Amino acid sequence: MNRAVLRVAAGLLLALALGACSGPGPQFTILSGSENDILEPMVQEFCQLRRATCTVKYQGSLDIALALKAGNDPQADAVWPAASIWIDMFDTARRVKSVKSIAQMPVILGVKRSKAQALGWVGAKVTTRDILTAVEGGRLKFLMTSATQSNSGASAYLAMLAAGIGKPDLIESGDLDKPEVLATVRGLLRGVERSSGSSGWLADLYREGERTGARYEAMWNYEAIIKETNDKLIADRKEPLYAIYPEDGVSVGDSPLGFVDRGRGKEVESFFADLQAFLLKGETQTRIAATARRVELGRAAPLKADTATNLDPSRALTVVRPPEPAVIQKALSLYQEALRRPSLTALCIDVSGSMKGHGEEQLLEAMRFLLTTARTREVLVQWSKLDRIIVLPFSDRVLWAATGSGDDGDQAALLAKTLELRARDGTDFYTCGARALAEMKPVLDAGQHLPAIVIMTDGKSQGAMSTFEAAWRADGRGVPVFGVTFGDDADRSQLDNLAKLTGGRVFDGTKSLTQAFRAVRGYN
């Protein structure tokens, strides 16, 4: 056994001995981005040594940020988002202390290797302009998380802005008013084939597409998650992604871990400091580097380059400097209202008899949120004037279908009609889904919108799934279905089957239907 191994073993034995001699550690909660899930075993290892009970709650970057707004209780002792920008923008009361970067994660473009070969990108230096040319020529589509809901999407978007401006070192507010910059970014975002609110879920969607035949071409995501995805693809004997590092700049998530001062005393703050120190010490940083995350030079050696996939965590990058918080806020609003690919959303809302009472109240309140711009803008899920919204209330049949845009007047008209609904009769959301496809067809045929069907229900349909599946397969465009459960006796099993068939997801709205609505908007 060499000396380095002996030192590590001795350190672990000492920690175990100290833990055994001391009393139980604190209850400790961390709000974390999903990209950190591969690092949680290291956190739990430390917590076990200290006899502490640690809970890691995974949330999107915006969820973490909103929890830090003045007047909100994050109900956590630490936050660990993907990037510091979310703390800087929303923690105006400066409750987060002792923030340190645990690792660095560039957001890059992973392209199926055969597609990269066809585009002439294997072994070549690729710029954002090259990516734009491929998108505009109809030669490339990609997956990308929502820039307003997920840090990987925000990072990709900020890099696109920097490339359009031509200066990665500083994006200023006035740059966001330049028509040529907006045209460049709008052109790039036309390449979005599917969106999501989670970088981890997006990677799962890409791999699932290989199984189902959706066969997506590319994905913007963290360098480390591209590596994790490739490991799983190769294990499944599937074609890996080829890493594209745009020469004109990439954005980097700094994975900051910070303490939230909630007045729980010095013991909790001291525990946090020790946890942070554990994650930053050499042995742990070596393990973190093995996941393809970048660590500070001198702490650990980066993972070796892989010539087959072009992944190289030691590669020098042109890094896009994060703008000032006010500029980021302006950029995100611009993305949501003007630059992203417009959405086509069919809302199947359950007004069957089982929803009478609390479920009906929840639904109408959630629709007030969803169709009121002042409220959706607060959490960056507002509709744009180019979006198309179809509302289809259903019981054992579709009661009516009404269509509008994201214009304030159209939203108000849809809301007024919806608020007249009252719960009655049976339930058949499969028929509503099939009707939604028919109502979406004219807009889908134009090929400009990102489609989704959202079914809000207690999940107890008396219809047959074959009714929807036949229509969905005949349509051939793979419109995803997102389920939102609500009501006192929600059952998600049927919705899970729809999500699995269509590449969608089910959200739990039983605690807060409004929060579930906000989450699902990040996927459309």
XYZ file of C-alpha atoms in Angstrom:
524
model
C 0.000 0.000 0.000
C 1.567 3.357 -1.032
C 1.925 6.354 1.250
C -0.857 8.395 -0.363
C -3.369 5.601 0.207
C -2.171 5.180 3.801
C -2.639 8.913 4.441
C -6.209 8.834 3.077
C -7.037 5.725 5.139
C -5.580 7.276 8.261
C -7.601 10.446 7.687
C -10.829 8.467 7.329
C -10.103 6.448 10.478
C -9.429 9.644 12.430
C -12.664 11.191 11.175
C -14.587 8.057 12.135
C -13.031 8.082 15.575
C -13.859 11.743 16.124
C -17.426 11.146 14.907
C -17.840 8.247 17.319
C -16.639 10.343 20.252
C -18.886 13.305 19.541
C -22.642 13.613 19.696
C -24.979 13.443 16.717
C -24.476 16.118 14.081
C -27.176 18.541 12.935
C -30.096 18.101 10.574
C -28.814 19.840 7.448
C -30.623 20.634 4.192
C -29.116 21.674 0.858
C -31.017 23.093 -2.120
C -29.088 21.838 -5.128
C -29.207 21.821 -8.901
C -29.812 18.413 -10.507
C -26.342 18.455 -12.065
C -24.874 17.828 -8.597
C -26.632 14.504 -8.049
C -23.492 12.564 -8.990
C -21.651 14.383 -6.171
C -24.245 13.672 -3.466
C -22.561 10.406 -2.357
C -19.538 12.482 -1.337
C -21.761 14.820 0.671
C -23.507 11.892 2.361
C -20.152 10.270 3.112
C -19.101 13.361 5.057
C -22.471 13.583 6.809
C -22.236 9.958 7.950
C -18.780 10.591 9.351
C -20.202 13.472 11.356
C -23.357 11.547 12.304
C -25.451 14.274 10.704
C -28.689 13.835 8.774
C -28.288 15.574 5.434
C -31.067 16.086 2.909
C -30.331 17.240 -0.623
C -33.381 18.706 -2.378
C -32.958 19.027 -6.132
C -34.512 22.077 -7.740
C -34.083 24.153 -10.863
C -31.826 27.199 -10.797
C -34.768 29.599 -10.753
C -36.459 27.675 -7.920
C -33.319 28.024 -5.830
C -33.039 31.688 -6.737
C -36.681 32.440 -5.900
C -36.282 30.769 -2.508
C -33.613 33.396 -1.746
C -35.794 36.395 -2.522
C -36.387 38.759 0.383
C -39.363 37.572 2.423
C -39.081 33.930 1.304
C -37.938 31.082 3.528
C -35.612 28.762 1.575
C -36.088 26.087 4.261
C -32.479 25.075 3.684
C -29.126 25.609 5.346
C -27.127 25.797 2.131
C -27.651 26.411 -1.557
C -25.700 24.779 -4.364
C -26.914 26.053 -7.729
C -25.004 25.565 -10.953
C -23.816 29.181 -11.103
C -23.392 32.233 -8.898
C -25.546 34.403 -11.159
C -28.716 33.002 -9.559
C -27.541 33.978 -6.065
C -26.348 37.392 -7.270
C -29.654 38.185 -9.000
C -32.085 37.157 -6.284
C -30.336 37.209 -2.896
C -30.737 40.948 -2.466
C -30.820 40.575 1.338
C -27.398 38.854 1.136
C -28.366 35.941 3.363
C -26.008 33.558 1.549
C -22.537 33.620 3.073
C -19.168 31.923 2.605
C -19.790 31.132 -1.069
C -17.055 29.076 -2.726
C -16.877 27.351 -6.100
C -16.724 23.559 -5.789
C -16.097 22.851 -9.483
C -16.451 24.465 -12.892
C -18.746 23.201 -15.662
C -18.641 24.712 -19.159
C -21.846 24.425 -21.185
C -21.014 23.003 -24.611
C -22.794 21.456 -27.594
C -22.769 17.670 -27.820
C -23.517 16.503 -31.366
C -24.097 12.910 -32.427
C -20.736 11.934 -33.879
C -22.094 10.939 -37.299
C -23.893 14.302 -37.524
C -20.714 16.142 -36.486
C -18.850 14.225 -39.186
C -21.472 15.173 -41.797
C -21.192 18.832 -40.775
C -17.400 18.739 -41.097
C -16.898 19.479 -37.417
C -14.821 16.466 -36.348
C -11.319 17.720 -35.682
C -12.282 21.264 -36.735
C -12.527 24.562 -34.900
C -16.237 25.407 -34.709
C -17.692 28.864 -34.079
C -21.185 29.932 -33.098
C -21.579 31.271 -36.638
C -20.956 27.726 -37.931
C -23.712 26.445 -35.629
C -26.071 29.192 -36.836
C -25.348 28.291 -40.474
C -26.178 24.639 -39.788
C -29.449 25.582 -38.036
C -30.518 28.023 -40.757
C -29.724 25.436 -43.418
C -31.989 22.893 -41.724
C -29.007 20.644 -41.000
C -29.056 20.769 -37.193
C -31.595 20.650 -34.370
C -30.796 20.339 -30.688
C -32.144 19.906 -27.180
C -31.650 22.811 -24.764
C -33.043 23.674 -21.356
C -35.075 26.836 -20.856
C -32.829 29.867 -20.339
C -35.198 31.242 -17.698
C -35.613 28.026 -15.702
C -32.265 26.195 -15.920
C -28.675 27.358 -15.715
C -27.433 25.237 -18.623
C -29.991 26.917 -20.895
C -29.123 30.362 -19.517
C -25.422 29.653 -20.070
C -25.912 28.510 -23.658
C -28.098 31.561 -24.304
C -25.616 34.048 -22.804
C -22.856 32.523 -24.945
C -25.082 32.975 -28.017
C -25.608 36.621 -27.068
C -21.888 37.144 -26.571
C -21.154 35.601 -29.966
C -23.752 37.841 -31.613
C -22.269 40.888 -29.903
C -18.708 39.790 -30.676
C -17.243 40.382 -27.210
C -17.309 37.531 -24.666
C -15.628 39.655 -21.991
C -18.557 41.994 -21.362
C -22.247 42.046 -22.319
C -23.800 45.458 -21.674
C -27.449 46.473 -21.536
C -27.263 48.458 -24.781
C -26.020 45.395 -26.657
C -29.416 43.762 -26.077
C -31.101 46.441 -28.173
C -29.079 45.790 -31.344
C -31.220 44.202 -34.109
C -28.313 42.214 -35.562
C -27.580 40.626 -32.170
C -31.208 39.674 -31.641
C -31.447 38.238 -35.161
C -28.402 36.029 -34.549
C -29.736 34.650 -31.275
C -33.263 34.204 -32.597
C -31.814 32.244 -35.519
C -29.824 29.986 -33.208
C -32.831 29.318 -30.964
C -34.852 28.140 -33.968
C -32.725 25.002 -33.662
C -34.403 24.043 -30.371
C -36.282 20.767 -30.888
C -37.179 20.088 -27.259
C -36.829 22.201 -24.133
C -36.891 21.382 -20.429
C -36.410 22.899 -17.000
C -33.715 20.414 -15.949
C -30.316 19.591 -17.449
C -30.416 16.094 -15.958
C -33.871 15.361 -17.372
C -32.741 16.683 -20.770
C -29.873 14.166 -20.822
C -32.313 11.376 -19.932
C -34.577 12.535 -22.783
C -31.688 12.323 -25.242
C -30.853 8.770 -24.205
C -34.511 7.742 -24.175
C -34.764 9.055 -27.721
C -32.205 6.487 -28.782
C -34.450 3.769 -27.364
C -37.737 5.035 -28.771
C -36.474 6.089 -32.174
C -36.833 9.853 -31.622
C -33.073 9.998 -32.266
C -32.221 13.573 -31.415
C -29.158 15.085 -33.089
C -27.548 17.243 -30.428
C -27.809 18.730 -26.948
C -26.517 21.827 -25.168
C -25.477 20.735 -21.696
C -22.665 20.735 -19.183
C -19.399 19.178 -20.304
C -19.651 16.788 -17.355
C -23.207 15.736 -18.226
C -22.190 15.145 -21.843
C -19.523 12.811 -20.415
C -22.079 11.044 -18.165
C -24.454 10.698 -21.121
C -21.730 9.244 -23.327
C -20.767 6.699 -20.677
C -24.359 5.451 -20.632
C -24.727 5.559 -24.424
C -21.545 3.552 -24.932
C -22.633 1.024 -22.299
C -25.881 0.637 -24.279
C -23.875 0.321 -27.520
C -25.276 3.579 -28.847
C -23.469 6.302 -30.763
C -21.871 8.888 -28.442
C -21.969 12.659 -28.610
C -19.046 14.606 -30.058
C -18.103 17.639 -27.948
C -18.174 21.035 -29.640
C -16.475 23.883 -27.774
C -17.419 27.078 -29.672
C -14.225 28.998 -30.366
C -15.838 32.373 -29.731
C -16.844 31.603 -26.189
C -18.610 29.329 -23.712
C -20.294 30.099 -20.396
C -19.107 28.275 -17.294
C -21.119 27.294 -14.234
C -19.013 27.744 -11.096
C -21.043 25.366 -8.861
C -21.087 27.657 -5.798
C -21.871 26.226 -2.367
C -23.035 28.861 0.093
C -24.365 28.956 3.648
C -27.859 30.324 4.301
C -27.943 32.120 7.631
C -31.288 31.202 9.187
C -30.250 31.825 12.764
C -29.744 28.144 13.627
C -26.564 28.779 15.583
C -22.815 28.319 15.317
C -22.966 24.517 15.266
C -24.795 24.484 11.931
C -22.555 27.164 10.434
C -19.462 25.288 11.601
C -20.816 22.056 10.095
C -21.287 23.849 6.765
C -17.729 25.182 6.841
C -16.377 21.693 7.454
C -18.513 20.213 4.661
C -17.328 22.871 2.234
C -13.715 22.271 3.258
C -14.205 18.510 2.745
C -15.483 19.064 -0.810
C -12.545 21.345 -1.592
C -9.744 19.217 -0.159
C -7.402 17.408 -2.528
C -8.732 13.859 -2.200
C -12.343 14.917 -2.775
C -11.407 17.236 -5.627
C -9.668 14.303 -7.317
C -12.910 12.344 -7.146
C -14.860 15.339 -8.454
C -12.410 15.727 -11.346
C -13.022 12.064 -12.246
C -16.634 13.057 -13.099
C -15.316 15.391 -15.850
C -15.888 18.509 -13.763
C -13.091 21.039 -13.782
C -11.334 21.880 -10.530
C -8.776 24.500 -9.576
C -5.247 23.818 -10.765
C -3.179 22.408 -7.949
C -6.124 20.727 -6.250
C -6.406 17.794 -8.665
C -5.523 16.727 -12.181
C -8.340 17.030 -14.772
C -9.761 13.996 -16.482
C -7.748 13.022 -19.559
C -8.972 14.028 -22.998
C -10.965 11.523 -25.068
C -10.102 11.839 -28.753
C -13.112 9.759 -29.865
C -15.658 12.147 -28.314
C -13.477 15.296 -28.241
C -14.241 15.742 -24.530
C -11.300 17.429 -22.849
C -11.729 18.998 -19.380
C -8.184 20.378 -19.613
C -8.894 22.299 -22.828
C -8.352 26.057 -22.613
C -11.556 27.972 -23.338
C -12.681 31.439 -24.303
C -14.956 32.101 -21.343
C -17.984 34.400 -21.509
C -17.922 36.759 -18.555
C -21.254 36.855 -16.679
C -22.949 40.252 -17.118
C -24.185 42.387 -14.252
C -27.364 41.020 -12.571
C -29.571 43.746 -14.092
C -28.288 42.901 -17.583
C -28.944 39.185 -17.021
C -32.497 39.980 -15.883
C -33.077 42.017 -19.044
C -31.576 39.267 -21.209
C -33.799 36.590 -19.641
C -36.948 38.663 -20.136
C -35.907 39.223 -23.750
C -35.457 35.485 -24.219
C -38.876 34.679 -22.802
C -40.810 37.405 -24.599
C -39.059 37.780 -27.950
C -36.224 35.404 -28.828
C -37.083 31.835 -27.863
C -38.857 29.584 -30.308
C -42.592 30.262 -29.757
C -44.669 27.609 -28.020
C -47.901 25.903 -29.010
C -49.542 24.649 -25.830
C -52.806 22.735 -25.547
C -54.178 22.803 -21.991
C -56.538 19.909 -21.250
C -58.129 20.850 -17.918
C -60.181 18.389 -15.887
C -63.575 19.709 -14.767
C -65.141 16.311 -14.095
C -67.264 15.626 -11.036
C -64.342 14.223 -9.039
C -62.763 17.689 -9.126
C -65.674 19.345 -7.331
C -64.654 21.357 -4.291
C -60.964 21.782 -3.490
C -59.725 20.458 -6.840
C -61.932 22.884 -8.768
C -60.703 25.791 -6.614
C -57.077 24.764 -7.190
C -57.582 24.557 -10.937
C -59.196 27.965 -11.308
C -56.556 29.634 -9.152
C -53.795 27.989 -11.207
C -55.423 29.209 -14.428
C -55.545 32.732 -12.982
C -51.792 32.470 -12.529
C -51.102 30.939 -15.921
C -53.159 33.508 -17.859
C -52.150 36.661 -15.963
C -48.998 38.234 -17.377
C -48.117 40.185 -14.232
C -47.916 36.912 -12.299
C -46.124 34.751 -14.861
C -43.554 37.498 -15.486
C -42.526 37.371 -11.817
C -41.177 33.851 -12.364
C -40.087 34.292 -16.015
C -42.671 32.012 -17.640
C -44.733 34.705 -19.352
C -46.195 34.020 -22.774
C -45.061 35.900 -25.869
C -47.363 37.339 -28.515
C -46.170 34.638 -30.920
C -47.172 31.811 -28.564
C -50.401 29.959 -29.198
C -52.592 28.685 -26.342
C -55.467 26.237 -26.712
C -57.724 25.643 -23.686
C -59.785 22.433 -23.730
C -61.850 21.761 -20.587
C -63.048 18.181 -20.380
C -65.161 15.824 -18.338
C -66.265 12.652 -20.125
C -66.043 14.742 -23.319
C -64.356 17.963 -24.452
C -66.704 20.797 -23.459
C -65.215 23.371 -25.825
C -61.910 24.483 -27.354
C -60.751 28.100 -27.348
C -57.552 29.435 -28.906
C -55.582 32.610 -28.237
C -52.098 34.079 -28.385
C -49.898 35.240 -25.543
C -51.279 38.760 -26.005
C -52.702 40.172 -22.757
C -56.168 40.587 -24.262
C -56.270 37.015 -25.570
C -55.149 35.685 -22.194
C -57.854 37.688 -20.412
C -60.527 36.329 -22.766
C -59.367 32.730 -22.261
C -59.309 33.220 -18.499
C -62.795 34.742 -18.375
C -64.207 31.775 -20.301
C -62.335 29.312 -18.076
C -63.576 30.871 -14.823
C -67.155 30.078 -15.835
C -66.442 26.323 -15.656
C -67.936 24.104 -12.964
C -67.080 20.484 -12.203
C -69.491 17.777 -13.368
C -69.821 14.362 -15.074
C -67.144 11.707 -15.729
C -63.506 11.825 -16.885
C -61.813 11.053 -20.200
C -58.539 12.852 -20.795
C -57.480 10.507 -23.604
C -60.187 11.949 -25.851
C -59.106 15.449 -24.869
C -55.527 14.634 -25.860
C -56.670 13.384 -29.273
C -58.811 16.500 -29.769
C -55.825 18.660 -28.777
C -53.745 17.124 -31.581
C -56.469 17.968 -34.087
C -56.745 21.559 -32.813
C -52.929 21.978 -32.946
C -52.569 20.711 -36.520
C -52.909 24.016 -38.460
C -50.177 25.673 -36.377
C -48.011 22.542 -36.307
C -48.100 22.350 -40.095
C -46.323 25.723 -40.280
C -43.394 24.217 -38.312
C -42.506 27.324 -36.302
C -43.787 26.431 -32.835
C -42.545 24.138 -30.075
C -45.587 21.965 -29.215
C -46.800 20.368 -26.007
C -50.028 18.984 -24.561
C -50.537 19.594 -20.844
C -53.169 17.427 -19.118
C -54.245 18.652 -15.692
C -56.266 16.002 -13.881
C -56.708 13.821 -10.819
C -55.577 11.022 -13.144
C -58.635 8.774 -13.204
C -59.671 8.563 -16.842
C -62.487 6.224 -17.790
C -61.552 6.359 -21.475
C -59.044 4.205 -23.375
C -55.402 5.124 -23.947
C -55.680 3.683 -27.457
C -57.932 6.639 -28.368
C -55.021 9.024 -27.862
C -52.203 6.703 -28.924
C -53.743 6.028 -32.347
C -54.107 9.757 -33.028
C -50.620 10.497 -31.685
C -48.910 7.844 -33.818
C -50.902 8.877 -36.907
C -49.821 12.493 -36.449
C -46.174 11.434 -36.610
C -44.720 14.555 -35.018
C -44.176 13.189 -31.539
C -45.913 15.934 -29.566
C -44.959 15.422 -25.898
C -47.596 15.131 -23.178
C -46.968 16.632 -19.748
C -49.214 15.584 -16.908
C -50.025 17.695 -13.860
C -51.761 15.900 -10.998
C -54.043 17.732 -8.608
C -57.055 17.097 -6.422
C -57.355 15.275 -3.114
C -57.034 11.748 -4.545
C -54.597 12.200 -7.431
C -53.446 9.068 -9.273
C -50.563 9.512 -11.724
C -50.282 6.002 -13.160
C -52.191 6.715 -16.390
C -50.362 9.999 -16.890
C -47.024 8.240 -16.393
C -47.885 5.935 -19.284
C -48.724 8.898 -21.524
C -45.478 10.647 -20.573
C -43.445 7.515 -21.281
C -45.102 7.066 -24.680
C -44.578 10.670 -25.785
C -41.321 11.714 -24.107
C -43.059 13.944 -21.581
C -43.060 14.203 -17.799
C -45.551 14.202 -14.928
C -45.513 16.969 -12.310
C -47.021 16.729 -8.841
C -49.495 19.569 -8.384
C -51.166 18.221 -5.251
C -49.230 20.615 -2.983
C -49.177 23.609 -5.322
C -50.807 23.460 -8.711
C -49.479 26.940 -9.495
C -45.897 25.779 -8.859
C -46.466 22.717 -11.041
C -47.770 24.947 -13.852
C -44.680 27.112 -13.600
C -42.437 24.067 -13.770
C -44.140 22.625 -16.835
C -43.791 25.944 -18.680
C -40.033 25.415 -18.600
C -40.529 22.372 -20.822
C -42.376 24.279 -23.569
